[in-house]
Amino acid sequence: MNCIIASTSTIYGSTYLEYLKPVLSKHFKNFEEVLFVPYARPSGLTYDEYTAKAKDGLKFLNTTVKGIHQFDNPIKAIENAQSIFVGGGNTFLLVKTLQEFDLMPVLKQKIVSGTPYLGTSAGSNICGLNMQTTNDMPIVMPQSFETLGILPFNINAHYFEPDKNSTHKGETRRTRIKEFQVFNDVNVIGLKEGSWLEVRGETIQLKGELDAVWFEPNKTPQIIKVNTYL
Amino acid sequence: MNCIIASTSTIYGSTYLEYLKPVLSKHFKNFEEVLFVPYARPSGLTYDEYTAKAKDGLKFLNTTVKGIHQFDNPIKAIENAQSIFVGGGNTFLLVKTLQEFDLMPVLKQKIVSGTPYLGTSAGSNICGLNMQTTNDMPIVMPQSFETLGILPFNINAHYFEPDKNSTHKGETRRTRIKEFQVFNDVNVIGLKEGSWLEVRGETIQLKGELDAVWFEPNKTPQIIKVNTYL
């Protein structure tokens, strides 16, 4: 496998995908075309609008960026893709749409066979065993919560630690993930904004500026240092 | 109908249900027993633990508080209840459990017929048309997202406005609710912690200390002042 699985597309004070430029320059090197999957539709953007945004963010690569919706047959579009980018937005919507077009199996097959993959946010969540550690609102109902399972654990994207000064009484991320693990025997990585997982062959490495948090059922969460292999 | 539909059970710097004591003293007056529904299991609490917490929070009423799990037949428990309290926690888990025991129809019937109802957080979310504006993690998969529909709109509990100083790039509540409305023609009220809806007969009134926010599809969100009738 050959994947960049990023917590977010955009970090504070920076433009879309800007912080990932160095790693993406290598990741997509030698590939003439990136297939973009805009199904997660952040803020309800249309597929065309979102694809234009991805195109703009990847301009520095000098490759062609095409939206999967521009192809008559999305299964063939994935089968024939040189490299793939699944953008963020709403994970429920992304998973529902991938299921409706029956794209999960072909996307998994394509990634496992080594096609360069970039996921951000929702596009990273789907790399886990299921989407049940998403932060998103259930704006649509997918057929199931199962996802690609190319990682042997789940992702919590946009992870952040509780603000000790907060007066908000809604659940923290830690509480939510521990609740998830009361009902699901699945490990979870909390990936902070600016961090990503780099998957090369059989290795998975934490990259970026910030530590991550590793949750196992019935155990105290552990800090994972940058550059650790998982 | 005769309902208190609260954003949260607990406000900052205060104990469980404390801020609601004055309104609950009237709401549950003349009722000897409150049926508590602990299915939402905040932080993975057991039904017994959660019921003990509710009992403690309602001690000031001098009524009996019984957990629905203490009854052999939960449908009959609801049918025979003098008054009902559905506690907060995880909305997916609450809805799934209510569906498994086939409790949605009887609970709706009971509330519509005027039985005093208290909902906090997840217990308030289920009063809307569907649970698709919950903030909770999808830790389990319910049969459907449909809920009681005793209100003609949806609730977003624990609502808060974006912090202008935040560096976090995850979606704000406003963005999430607007995304929901791209796909669902349903109005939504953002209820801040410390606010509740008081439903008496056919009237629905915003109560508490804080304004709420009203979202209609394709319109600018509106502030709703305390004491407004909806």
CSV table of C-alpha atoms in Angstrom, one decimal:
chain,number,residue,atom,x,y,z
A,1,MET,CA,0.0,0.0,0.0
A,2,ASN,CA,1.0,3.6,-0.6
A,3,CYS,CA,-1.2,6.0,1.3
A,4,ILE,CA,-1.3,9.4,3.0
A,5,ILE,CA,-4.1,9.3,5.5
A,6,ALA,CA,-4.5,12.9,6.9
A,7,SER,CA,-6.5,14.2,9.8
A,8,THR,CA,-7.4,17.4,7.9
A,9,SER,CA,-7.0,18.9,4.4
A,10,THR,CA,-6.3,22.3,5.9
A,11,ILE,CA,-4.5,23.6,9.0
A,12,TYR,CA,-5.0,26.9,10.7
A,13,GLY,CA,-3.4,29.9,8.9
A,14,SER,CA,-2.7,27.9,5.8
A,15,THR,CA,-4.5,27.2,2.5
A,16,TYR,CA,-6.1,24.0,1.3
A,17,LEU,CA,-3.6,21.1,1.3
A,18,GLU,CA,-0.7,23.5,1.7
A,19,TYR,CA,1.0,21.8,4.6
A,20,LEU,CA,1.0,18.5,2.7
A,21,LYS,CA,2.8,19.9,-0.4
A,22,PRO,CA,6.2,18.4,0.3
A,23,VAL,CA,4.9,14.9,1.0
A,24,LEU,CA,2.3,15.1,-1.9
A,25,SER,CA,5.0,16.1,-4.3
A,26,LYS,CA,6.7,12.8,-3.7
A,27,HIS,CA,3.5,10.8,-3.2
A,28,PHE,CA,2.0,11.7,-6.6
A,29,LYS,CA,5.4,12.0,-8.5
A,30,ASN,CA,5.4,10.3,-11.9
A,31,PHE,CA,1.6,10.1,-12.0
A,32,GLU,CA,-0.2,12.1,-14.7
A,33,GLU,CA,-3.6,11.9,-13.3
A,34,VAL,CA,-5.3,12.1,-9.9
A,35,LEU,CA,-8.9,10.8,-9.6
A,36,PHE,CA,-10.7,12.9,-7.1
A,37,VAL,CA,-13.7,11.6,-5.2
A,38,PRO,CA,-15.9,14.6,-4.1
A,39,TYR,CA,-18.8,12.6,-2.6
A,40,ALA,CA,-18.3,13.9,1.0
A,41,ARG,CA,-19.4,17.4,-0.2
A,42,PRO,CA,-18.2,19.7,2.7
A,43,SER,CA,-20.7,22.5,3.3
A,44,GLY,CA,-22.9,21.0,0.7
A,45,LEU,CA,-20.6,22.0,-2.2
A,46,THR,CA,-21.5,20.5,-5.6
A,47,TYR,CA,-19.2,17.8,-7.1
A,48,ASP,CA,-18.0,20.3,-9.6
A,49,GLU,CA,-17.3,23.0,-7.0
A,50,TYR,CA,-15.4,20.6,-4.8
A,51,THR,CA,-13.4,19.1,-7.7
A,52,ALA,CA,-12.4,22.6,-8.7
A,53,LYS,CA,-11.2,23.2,-5.2
A,54,ALA,CA,-9.2,20.0,-5.2
A,55,LYS,CA,-7.7,20.9,-8.6
A,56,ASP,CA,-6.7,24.2,-7.3
A,57,GLY,CA,-5.1,22.6,-4.2
A,58,LEU,CA,-3.1,20.2,-6.3
A,59,LYS,CA,-2.1,22.7,-9.0
A,60,PHE,CA,1.5,22.6,-7.8
A,61,LEU,CA,1.8,19.0,-8.9
A,62,ASN,CA,1.2,19.7,-12.6
A,63,THR,CA,-1.0,16.7,-13.0
A,64,THR,CA,-4.6,16.4,-14.3
A,65,VAL,CA,-7.2,16.2,-11.6
A,66,LYS,CA,-10.6,14.6,-12.6
A,67,GLY,CA,-13.7,14.2,-10.5
A,68,ILE,CA,-15.1,10.7,-10.4
A,69,HIS,CA,-18.6,12.1,-11.3
A,70,GLN,CA,-17.2,13.1,-14.7
A,71,PHE,CA,-16.9,9.4,-15.7
A,72,ASP,CA,-19.9,7.4,-17.0
A,73,ASN,CA,-18.8,4.4,-14.9
A,74,PRO,CA,-17.4,5.2,-11.5
A,75,ILE,CA,-16.3,1.6,-10.9
A,76,LYS,CA,-14.2,1.7,-14.1
A,77,ALA,CA,-12.9,5.2,-13.2
A,78,ILE,CA,-11.4,3.7,-10.0
A,79,GLU,CA,-10.1,0.5,-11.7
A,80,ASN,CA,-8.3,2.7,-14.3
A,81,ALA,CA,-7.1,5.4,-11.9
A,82,GLN,CA,-3.4,6.1,-11.7
A,83,SER,CA,-3.8,7.7,-8.2
A,84,ILE,CA,-6.7,8.6,-6.0
A,85,PHE,CA,-7.7,11.4,-3.6
A,86,VAL,CA,-10.8,11.1,-1.5
A,87,GLY,CA,-11.6,14.5,0.0
A,88,GLY,CA,-13.2,15.4,3.4
A,89,GLY,CA,-16.7,16.5,4.3
A,90,ASN,CA,-19.4,14.4,5.7
A,91,THR,CA,-18.5,10.8,6.4
A,92,PHE,CA,-22.1,9.5,6.4
A,93,LEU,CA,-22.6,11.0,2.9
A,94,LEU,CA,-19.3,9.7,1.6
A,95,VAL,CA,-19.9,6.2,2.8
A,96,LYS,CA,-23.5,6.2,1.6
A,97,THR,CA,-22.5,7.3,-1.9
A,98,LEU,CA,-19.6,4.9,-2.2
A,99,GLN,CA,-22.0,2.1,-1.2
A,100,GLU,CA,-24.7,3.2,-3.6
A,101,PHE,CA,-22.2,2.9,-6.5
A,102,ASP,CA,-20.8,-0.3,-5.0
A,103,LEU,CA,-17.3,1.3,-4.9
A,104,MET,CA,-16.0,0.0,-1.6
A,105,PRO,CA,-14.6,-3.3,-2.9
A,106,VAL,CA,-12.9,-1.9,-6.0
A,107,LEU,CA,-11.5,1.1,-4.0
A,108,LYS,CA,-10.1,-1.3,-1.4
A,109,GLN,CA,-8.6,-3.6,-4.1
A,110,LYS,CA,-7.0,-0.6,-5.8
A,111,ILE,CA,-5.4,0.7,-2.7
A,112,VAL,CA,-4.2,-2.7,-1.5
A,113,SER,CA,-2.6,-3.3,-4.9
A,114,GLY,CA,-0.4,-0.2,-4.3
A,115,THR,CA,-2.1,2.7,-6.1
A,116,PRO,CA,-1.2,6.0,-4.4
A,117,TYR,CA,-4.0,7.1,-2.2
A,118,LEU,CA,-4.6,10.4,-0.4
A,119,GLY,CA,-7.4,10.7,2.2
A,120,THR,CA,-8.2,13.8,4.2
A,121,SER,CA,-10.7,13.8,7.1
A,122,ALA,CA,-13.7,11.8,5.9
A,123,GLY,CA,-11.5,10.3,3.2
A,124,SER,CA,-9.2,9.1,6.0
A,125,ASN,CA,-12.1,7.8,8.2
A,126,ILE,CA,-13.0,5.3,5.5
A,127,CYS,CA,-9.6,3.7,5.7
A,128,GLY,CA,-10.5,2.3,9.2
A,129,LEU,CA,-12.5,-0.8,10.0
A,130,ASN,CA,-15.7,1.3,10.2
A,131,MET,CA,-16.9,4.9,10.3
A,132,GLN,CA,-18.2,4.7,13.8
A,133,THR,CA,-15.6,7.1,15.2
A,134,THR,CA,-16.4,10.0,12.9
A,135,ASN,CA,-17.3,13.3,14.4
A,136,ASP,CA,-19.8,14.1,11.6
A,137,MET,CA,-23.5,14.5,11.8
A,138,PRO,CA,-25.7,11.7,10.5
A,139,ILE,CA,-27.2,13.8,7.7
A,140,VAL,CA,-27.9,10.7,5.6
A,141,MET,CA,-28.3,7.0,6.5
A,142,PRO,CA,-25.7,4.7,4.9
A,143,GLN,CA,-26.5,0.9,4.3
A,144,SER,CA,-23.9,0.0,6.9
A,145,PHE,CA,-21.1,1.7,8.9
A,146,GLU,CA,-18.4,-0.7,7.5
A,147,THR,CA,-15.6,0.9,5.6
A,148,LEU,CA,-12.4,-0.1,3.7
A,149,GLY,CA,-10.5,-1.7,6.5
A,150,ILE,CA,-7.2,-1.0,4.9
A,151,LEU,CA,-6.0,-0.1,8.4
A,152,PRO,CA,-6.5,-2.6,11.3
A,153,PHE,CA,-8.0,0.1,13.5
A,154,ASN,CA,-10.2,3.2,13.3
A,155,ILE,CA,-9.4,6.9,12.8
A,156,ASN,CA,-10.7,9.8,14.7
A,157,ALA,CA,-9.9,12.8,12.5
A,158,HIS,CA,-9.6,16.4,13.7
A,159,TYR,CA,-8.8,14.9,17.2
A,160,PHE,CA,-8.2,17.4,20.0
A,161,GLU,CA,-7.7,17.2,23.7
A,162,PRO,CA,-10.3,18.6,26.1
A,163,ASP,CA,-9.8,22.3,26.8
A,164,LYS,CA,-9.4,22.5,30.5
A,165,ASN,CA,-11.0,26.0,30.6
A,166,SER,CA,-14.1,24.9,28.7
A,167,THR,CA,-17.5,25.3,30.4
A,168,HIS,CA,-19.1,23.1,27.7
A,169,LYS,CA,-20.7,20.0,29.1
A,170,GLY,CA,-21.1,18.0,25.9
A,171,GLU,CA,-18.9,14.9,25.7
A,172,THR,CA,-15.2,15.2,25.0
A,173,ARG,CA,-13.5,13.2,22.2
A,174,ARG,CA,-12.0,10.9,24.8
A,175,THR,CA,-15.4,10.2,26.3
A,176,ARG,CA,-16.9,9.5,22.9
A,177,ILE,CA,-14.1,7.2,21.8
A,178,LYS,CA,-14.3,5.3,25.1
A,179,GLU,CA,-18.1,5.0,24.7
A,180,PHE,CA,-17.5,3.5,21.2
A,181,GLN,CA,-15.1,1.0,22.8
A,182,VAL,CA,-17.8,-0.1,25.3
A,183,PHE,CA,-19.6,-1.6,22.3
A,184,ASN,CA,-16.9,-2.2,19.8
A,185,ASP,CA,-13.6,-4.1,20.2
A,186,VAL,CA,-11.7,-1.8,17.9
A,187,ASN,CA,-8.6,0.3,18.5
A,188,VAL,CA,-8.7,3.9,17.6
A,189,ILE,CA,-6.1,6.6,16.7
A,190,GLY,CA,-6.9,10.2,17.5
A,191,LEU,CA,-5.1,12.1,14.7
A,192,LYS,CA,-4.7,15.8,15.4
A,193,GLU,CA,-4.9,18.4,12.6
A,194,GLY,CA,-1.6,18.6,10.9
A,195,SER,CA,-0.8,14.9,11.5
A,196,TRP,CA,-1.1,12.0,9.0
A,197,LEU,CA,-0.4,8.3,8.7
A,198,GLU,CA,2.0,7.3,6.0
A,199,VAL,CA,1.4,3.7,4.8
A,200,ARG,CA,4.2,2.2,2.7
A,201,GLY,CA,3.9,-1.5,2.0
A,202,GLU,CA,3.2,-3.1,5.3
A,203,THR,CA,4.4,-0.2,7.5
A,204,ILE,CA,2.2,2.6,9.0
A,205,GLN,CA,4.0,5.6,10.4
A,206,LEU,CA,2.7,8.7,12.2
A,207,LYS,CA,3.9,11.9,10.5
A,208,GLY,CA,3.4,15.6,10.9
A,209,GLU,CA,4.1,18.0,13.8
A,210,LEU,CA,1.9,16.6,16.5
A,211,ASP,CA,1.6,13.5,18.7
A,212,ALA,CA,-1.4,11.3,18.3
A,213,VAL,CA,-3.5,9.4,20.9
A,214,TRP,CA,-4.0,5.7,20.8
A,215,PHE,CA,-7.1,4.2,22.4
A,216,GLU,CA,-7.5,0.5,23.2
A,217,PRO,CA,-10.6,-0.9,24.9
A,218,ASN,CA,-10.3,-1.1,28.7
A,219,LYS,CA,-6.9,0.6,28.7
A,220,THR,CA,-5.7,4.1,29.4
A,221,PRO,CA,-5.1,6.1,26.2
A,222,GLN,CA,-1.5,6.4,25.2
A,223,ILE,CA,0.4,9.2,23.5
A,224,ILE,CA,2.1,8.2,20.2
A,225,LYS,CA,5.1,10.3,19.2
A,226,VAL,CA,5.6,11.6,15.7
A,227,ASN,CA,7.5,9.1,13.5
A,228,THR,CA,6.4,6.1,15.5
A,229,TYR,CA,5.6,3.0,13.5
A,230,LEU,CA,2.2,1.5,14.4
B,1,MET,CA,-48.5,17.4,25.8
B,2,ASN,CA,-46.6,18.3,28.9
B,3,CYS,CA,-42.8,18.2,28.3
B,4,ILE,CA,-39.5,19.7,29.4
B,5,ILE,CA,-37.1,19.2,26.5
B,6,ALA,CA,-33.7,20.3,27.8
B,7,SER,CA,-30.4,20.9,26.0
B,8,THR,CA,-28.4,19.3,28.8
B,9,SER,CA,-28.9,17.7,32.2
B,10,THR,CA,-26.1,19.6,33.8
B,11,ILE,CA,-24.7,23.1,33.4
B,12,TYR,CA,-21.2,24.3,34.2
B,13,GLY,CA,-20.5,24.7,37.9
B,14,SER,CA,-23.7,23.0,39.0
B,15,THR,CA,-24.8,19.4,39.9
B,16,TYR,CA,-26.9,17.0,37.8
B,17,LEU,CA,-30.3,18.5,37.0
B,18,GLU,CA,-29.7,21.3,39.6
B,19,TYR,CA,-30.6,24.2,37.3
B,20,LEU,CA,-33.9,22.5,36.5
B,21,LYS,CA,-35.1,22.0,40.1
B,22,PRO,CA,-37.6,24.9,40.1
B,23,VAL,CA,-39.3,23.8,36.8
B,24,LEU,CA,-39.2,20.1,37.7
B,25,SER,CA,-40.8,20.7,41.1
B,26,LYS,CA,-43.8,21.9,39.3
B,27,HIS,CA,-43.5,19.5,36.3
B,28,PHE,CA,-43.5,16.3,38.4
B,29,LYS,CA,-45.8,17.7,41.2
B,30,ASN,CA,-48.5,15.3,42.2
B,31,PHE,CA,-46.8,12.3,40.6
B,32,GLU,CA,-45.6,9.5,42.9
B,33,GLU,CA,-43.4,7.8,40.4
B,34,VAL,CA,-41.0,8.7,37.6
B,35,LEU,CA,-40.1,6.1,35.1
B,36,PHE,CA,-36.4,6.6,34.1
B,37,VAL,CA,-35.1,5.4,30.7
B,38,PRO,CA,-31.3,4.9,31.0
B,39,TYR,CA,-30.7,3.4,27.6
B,40,ALA,CA,-28.4,6.2,26.3
B,41,ARG,CA,-25.7,5.1,28.9
B,42,PRO,CA,-23.4,8.2,29.1
B,43,SER,CA,-19.7,7.2,29.4
B,44,GLY,CA,-20.9,3.5,29.2
B,45,LEU,CA,-22.6,3.6,32.6
B,46,THR,CA,-24.7,0.5,33.4
B,47,TYR,CA,-28.5,0.9,33.6
B,48,ASP,CA,-28.3,0.5,37.4
B,49,GLU,CA,-25.5,3.1,37.7
B,50,TYR,CA,-27.3,5.6,35.5
B,51,THR,CA,-30.7,5.0,37.3
B,52,ALA,CA,-29.0,5.6,40.6
B,53,LYS,CA,-27.7,8.9,39.3
B,54,ALA,CA,-31.1,9.9,38.1
B,55,LYS,CA,-32.6,8.9,41.4
B,56,ASP,CA,-30.0,11.1,43.2
B,57,GLY,CA,-30.7,14.0,40.9
B,58,LEU,CA,-34.5,13.8,41.5
B,59,LYS,CA,-34.2,13.2,45.2
B,60,PHE,CA,-35.6,16.7,46.0
B,61,LEU,CA,-39.0,15.6,44.4
B,62,ASN,CA,-39.7,12.9,47.1
B,63,THR,CA,-41.0,10.6,44.4
B,64,THR,CA,-40.0,7.1,43.5
B,65,VAL,CA,-37.7,6.8,40.5
B,66,LYS,CA,-37.6,3.4,38.7
B,67,GLY,CA,-35.4,2.3,35.8
B,68,ILE,CA,-37.3,0.8,32.9
B,69,HIS,CA,-34.9,-2.1,32.9
B,70,GLN,CA,-36.3,-3.1,36.3
B,71,PHE,CA,-39.6,-4.1,34.7
B,72,ASP,CA,-40.2,-7.4,32.9
B,73,ASN,CA,-42.1,-5.7,30.1
B,74,PRO,CA,-40.8,-2.3,29.0
B,75,ILE,CA,-43.8,-1.6,26.8
B,76,LYS,CA,-46.1,-2.1,29.8
B,77,ALA,CA,-43.8,0.0,32.0
B,78,ILE,CA,-44.3,2.9,29.7
B,79,GLU,CA,-48.0,2.3,29.3
B,80,ASN,CA,-48.4,2.4,33.1
B,81,ALA,CA,-46.0,5.2,33.8
B,82,GLN,CA,-47.2,8.3,35.7
B,83,SER,CA,-44.3,10.4,34.4
B,84,ILE,CA,-41.2,9.7,32.2
B,85,PHE,CA,-37.6,10.9,32.2
B,86,VAL,CA,-35.3,9.9,29.3
B,87,GLY,CA,-31.7,10.7,30.2
B,88,GLY,CA,-28.9,11.8,27.9
B,89,GLY,CA,-25.9,9.9,26.7
B,90,ASN,CA,-25.5,8.5,23.2
B,91,THR,CA,-28.4,9.1,20.9
B,92,PHE,CA,-27.6,6.3,18.5
B,93,LEU,CA,-27.6,3.9,21.4
B,94,LEU,CA,-30.8,5.3,22.8
B,95,VAL,CA,-32.7,5.1,19.5
B,96,LYS,CA,-31.4,1.6,18.7
B,97,THR,CA,-32.5,0.3,22.1
B,98,LEU,CA,-35.9,2.0,22.0
B,99,GLN,CA,-36.4,0.4,18.5
B,100,GLU,CA,-35.2,-3.0,19.7
B,101,PHE,CA,-37.9,-3.1,22.4
B,102,ASP,CA,-40.4,-1.5,20.0
B,103,LEU,CA,-40.9,1.4,22.4
B,104,MET,CA,-41.1,4.4,20.0
B,105,PRO,CA,-44.9,4.1,19.3
B,106,VAL,CA,-46.0,3.6,22.9
B,107,LEU,CA,-43.7,6.4,24.1
B,108,LYS,CA,-45.1,8.8,21.6
B,109,GLN,CA,-48.6,7.8,22.4
B,110,LYS,CA,-47.9,8.3,26.1
B,111,ILE,CA,-46.4,11.8,25.6
B,112,VAL,CA,-49.1,12.9,23.2
B,113,SER,CA,-51.8,11.9,25.7
B,114,GLY,CA,-50.3,14.3,28.2
B,115,THR,CA,-48.0,12.3,30.5
B,116,PRO,CA,-45.3,14.5,31.9
B,117,TYR,CA,-42.1,14.0,30.1
B,118,LEU,CA,-38.5,15.2,30.8
B,119,GLY,CA,-35.8,14.7,28.2
B,120,THR,CA,-32.2,15.9,28.5
B,121,SER,CA,-29.7,15.9,25.6
B,122,ALA,CA,-30.3,12.5,23.8
B,123,GLY,CA,-33.7,12.3,25.5
B,124,SER,CA,-34.5,15.6,23.9
B,125,ASN,CA,-33.1,14.8,20.5
B,126,ILE,CA,-35.6,11.9,20.2
B,127,CYS,CA,-38.5,14.4,20.5
B,128,GLY,CA,-37.6,15.8,17.0
B,129,LEU,CA,-38.5,14.4,13.6
B,130,ASN,CA,-35.3,12.4,13.4
B,131,MET,CA,-32.0,12.1,15.3
B,132,GLN,CA,-29.9,13.3,12.4
B,133,THR,CA,-28.9,16.5,14.1
B,134,THR,CA,-27.3,14.8,17.0
B,135,ASN,CA,-23.7,15.6,17.9
B,136,ASP,CA,-23.0,12.0,19.1
B,137,MET,CA,-20.7,9.4,17.7
B,138,PRO,CA,-22.4,6.5,15.7
B,139,ILE,CA,-21.2,3.9,18.2
B,140,VAL,CA,-24.0,1.5,17.2
B,141,MET,CA,-26.3,1.3,14.2
B,142,PRO,CA,-30.0,1.9,14.8
B,143,GLN,CA,-32.7,0.4,12.4
B,144,SER,CA,-33.5,3.9,11.3
B,145,PHE,CA,-32.9,7.6,12.3
B,146,GLU,CA,-36.6,8.3,12.7
B,147,THR,CA,-37.6,9.4,16.2
B,148,LEU,CA,-40.8,10.4,18.1
B,149,GLY,CA,-41.7,13.5,16.1
B,150,ILE,CA,-43.6,15.1,18.9
B,151,LEU,CA,-42.0,18.4,17.8
B,152,PRO,CA,-42.4,19.4,14.2
B,153,PHE,CA,-38.7,20.2,13.9
B,154,ASN,CA,-35.3,18.8,15.0
B,155,ILE,CA,-33.2,19.5,18.1
B,156,ASN,CA,-29.5,20.2,18.2
B,157,ALA,CA,-28.6,19.8,21.9
B,158,HIS,CA,-25.5,21.4,23.5
B,159,TYR,CA,-25.5,24.0,20.8
B,160,PHE,CA,-22.8,26.6,20.9
B,161,GLU,CA,-21.6,29.3,18.6
B,162,PRO,CA,-18.2,29.1,16.9
B,163,ASP,CA,-15.4,30.4,19.0
B,164,LYS,CA,-13.9,33.2,16.9
B,165,ASN,CA,-10.4,32.5,18.4
B,166,SER,CA,-10.4,28.8,17.6
B,167,THR,CA,-7.7,27.3,15.4
B,168,HIS,CA,-9.7,24.1,15.0
B,169,LYS,CA,-10.6,23.4,11.4
B,170,GLY,CA,-13.3,20.7,12.0
B,171,GLU,CA,-16.9,21.9,11.1
B,172,THR,CA,-18.8,24.2,13.3
B,173,ARG,CA,-22.3,23.4,14.5
B,174,ARG,CA,-23.7,25.9,12.0
B,175,THR,CA,-21.9,24.3,9.1
B,176,ARG,CA,-23.1,20.8,10.2
B,177,ILE,CA,-26.7,21.9,10.5
B,178,LYS,CA,-26.7,23.6,7.2
B,179,GLU,CA,-25.1,20.5,5.6
B,180,PHE,CA,-28.0,18.5,7.2
B,181,GLN,CA,-30.5,20.9,5.5
B,182,VAL,CA,-28.9,20.4,2.1
B,183,PHE,CA,-30.3,16.8,2.3
B,184,ASN,CA,-33.3,17.2,4.6
B,185,ASP,CA,-36.2,19.7,4.5
B,186,VAL,CA,-36.4,19.9,8.3
B,187,ASN,CA,-36.1,23.0,10.6
B,188,VAL,CA,-33.7,22.8,13.5
B,189,ILE,CA,-33.4,24.6,16.8
B,190,GLY,CA,-29.9,24.9,18.3
B,191,LEU,CA,-30.5,24.7,22.1
B,192,LYS,CA,-27.7,26.0,24.2
B,193,GLU,CA,-26.8,24.4,27.5
B,194,GLY,CA,-29.1,25.8,30.2
B,195,SER,CA,-32.1,26.3,27.8
B,196,TRP,CA,-35.1,24.1,27.3
B,197,LEU,CA,-38.4,23.9,25.5
B,198,GLU,CA,-41.5,23.8,27.6
B,199,VAL,CA,-44.4,22.1,25.8
B,200,ARG,CA,-47.8,22.6,27.3
B,201,GLY,CA,-50.7,21.4,25.3
B,202,GLU,CA,-50.2,22.9,21.8
B,203,THR,CA,-47.6,25.6,22.8
B,204,ILE,CA,-43.9,25.3,22.7
B,205,GLN,CA,-41.9,27.9,24.5
B,206,LEU,CA,-38.1,28.6,24.8
B,207,LYS,CA,-37.1,28.8,28.5
B,208,GLY,CA,-33.9,29.2,30.4
B,209,GLU,CA,-31.1,31.9,30.4
B,210,LEU,CA,-29.9,31.8,26.8
B,211,ASP,CA,-31.2,32.6,23.3
B,212,ALA,CA,-31.5,29.7,20.8
B,213,VAL,CA,-30.7,29.6,17.1
B,214,TRP,CA,-33.4,28.7,14.5
B,215,PHE,CA,-32.3,27.1,11.2
B,216,GLU,CA,-34.5,26.8,8.2
B,217,PRO,CA,-33.3,25.3,4.9
B,218,ASN,CA,-31.9,28.0,2.5
B,219,LYS,CA,-32.3,30.8,5.1
B,220,THR,CA,-30.0,32.7,7.4
B,221,PRO,CA,-30.2,31.3,10.9
B,222,GLN,CA,-32.3,33.4,13.3
B,223,ILE,CA,-31.8,34.2,17.0
B,224,ILE,CA,-34.7,33.2,19.2
B,225,LYS,CA,-35.1,35.1,22.4
B,226,VAL,CA,-35.9,33.4,25.7
B,227,ASN,CA,-39.7,33.1,26.3
B,228,THR,CA,-40.5,33.1,22.6
B,229,TYR,CA,-43.4,30.8,21.6
B,230,LEU,CA,-42.4,28.6,18.6
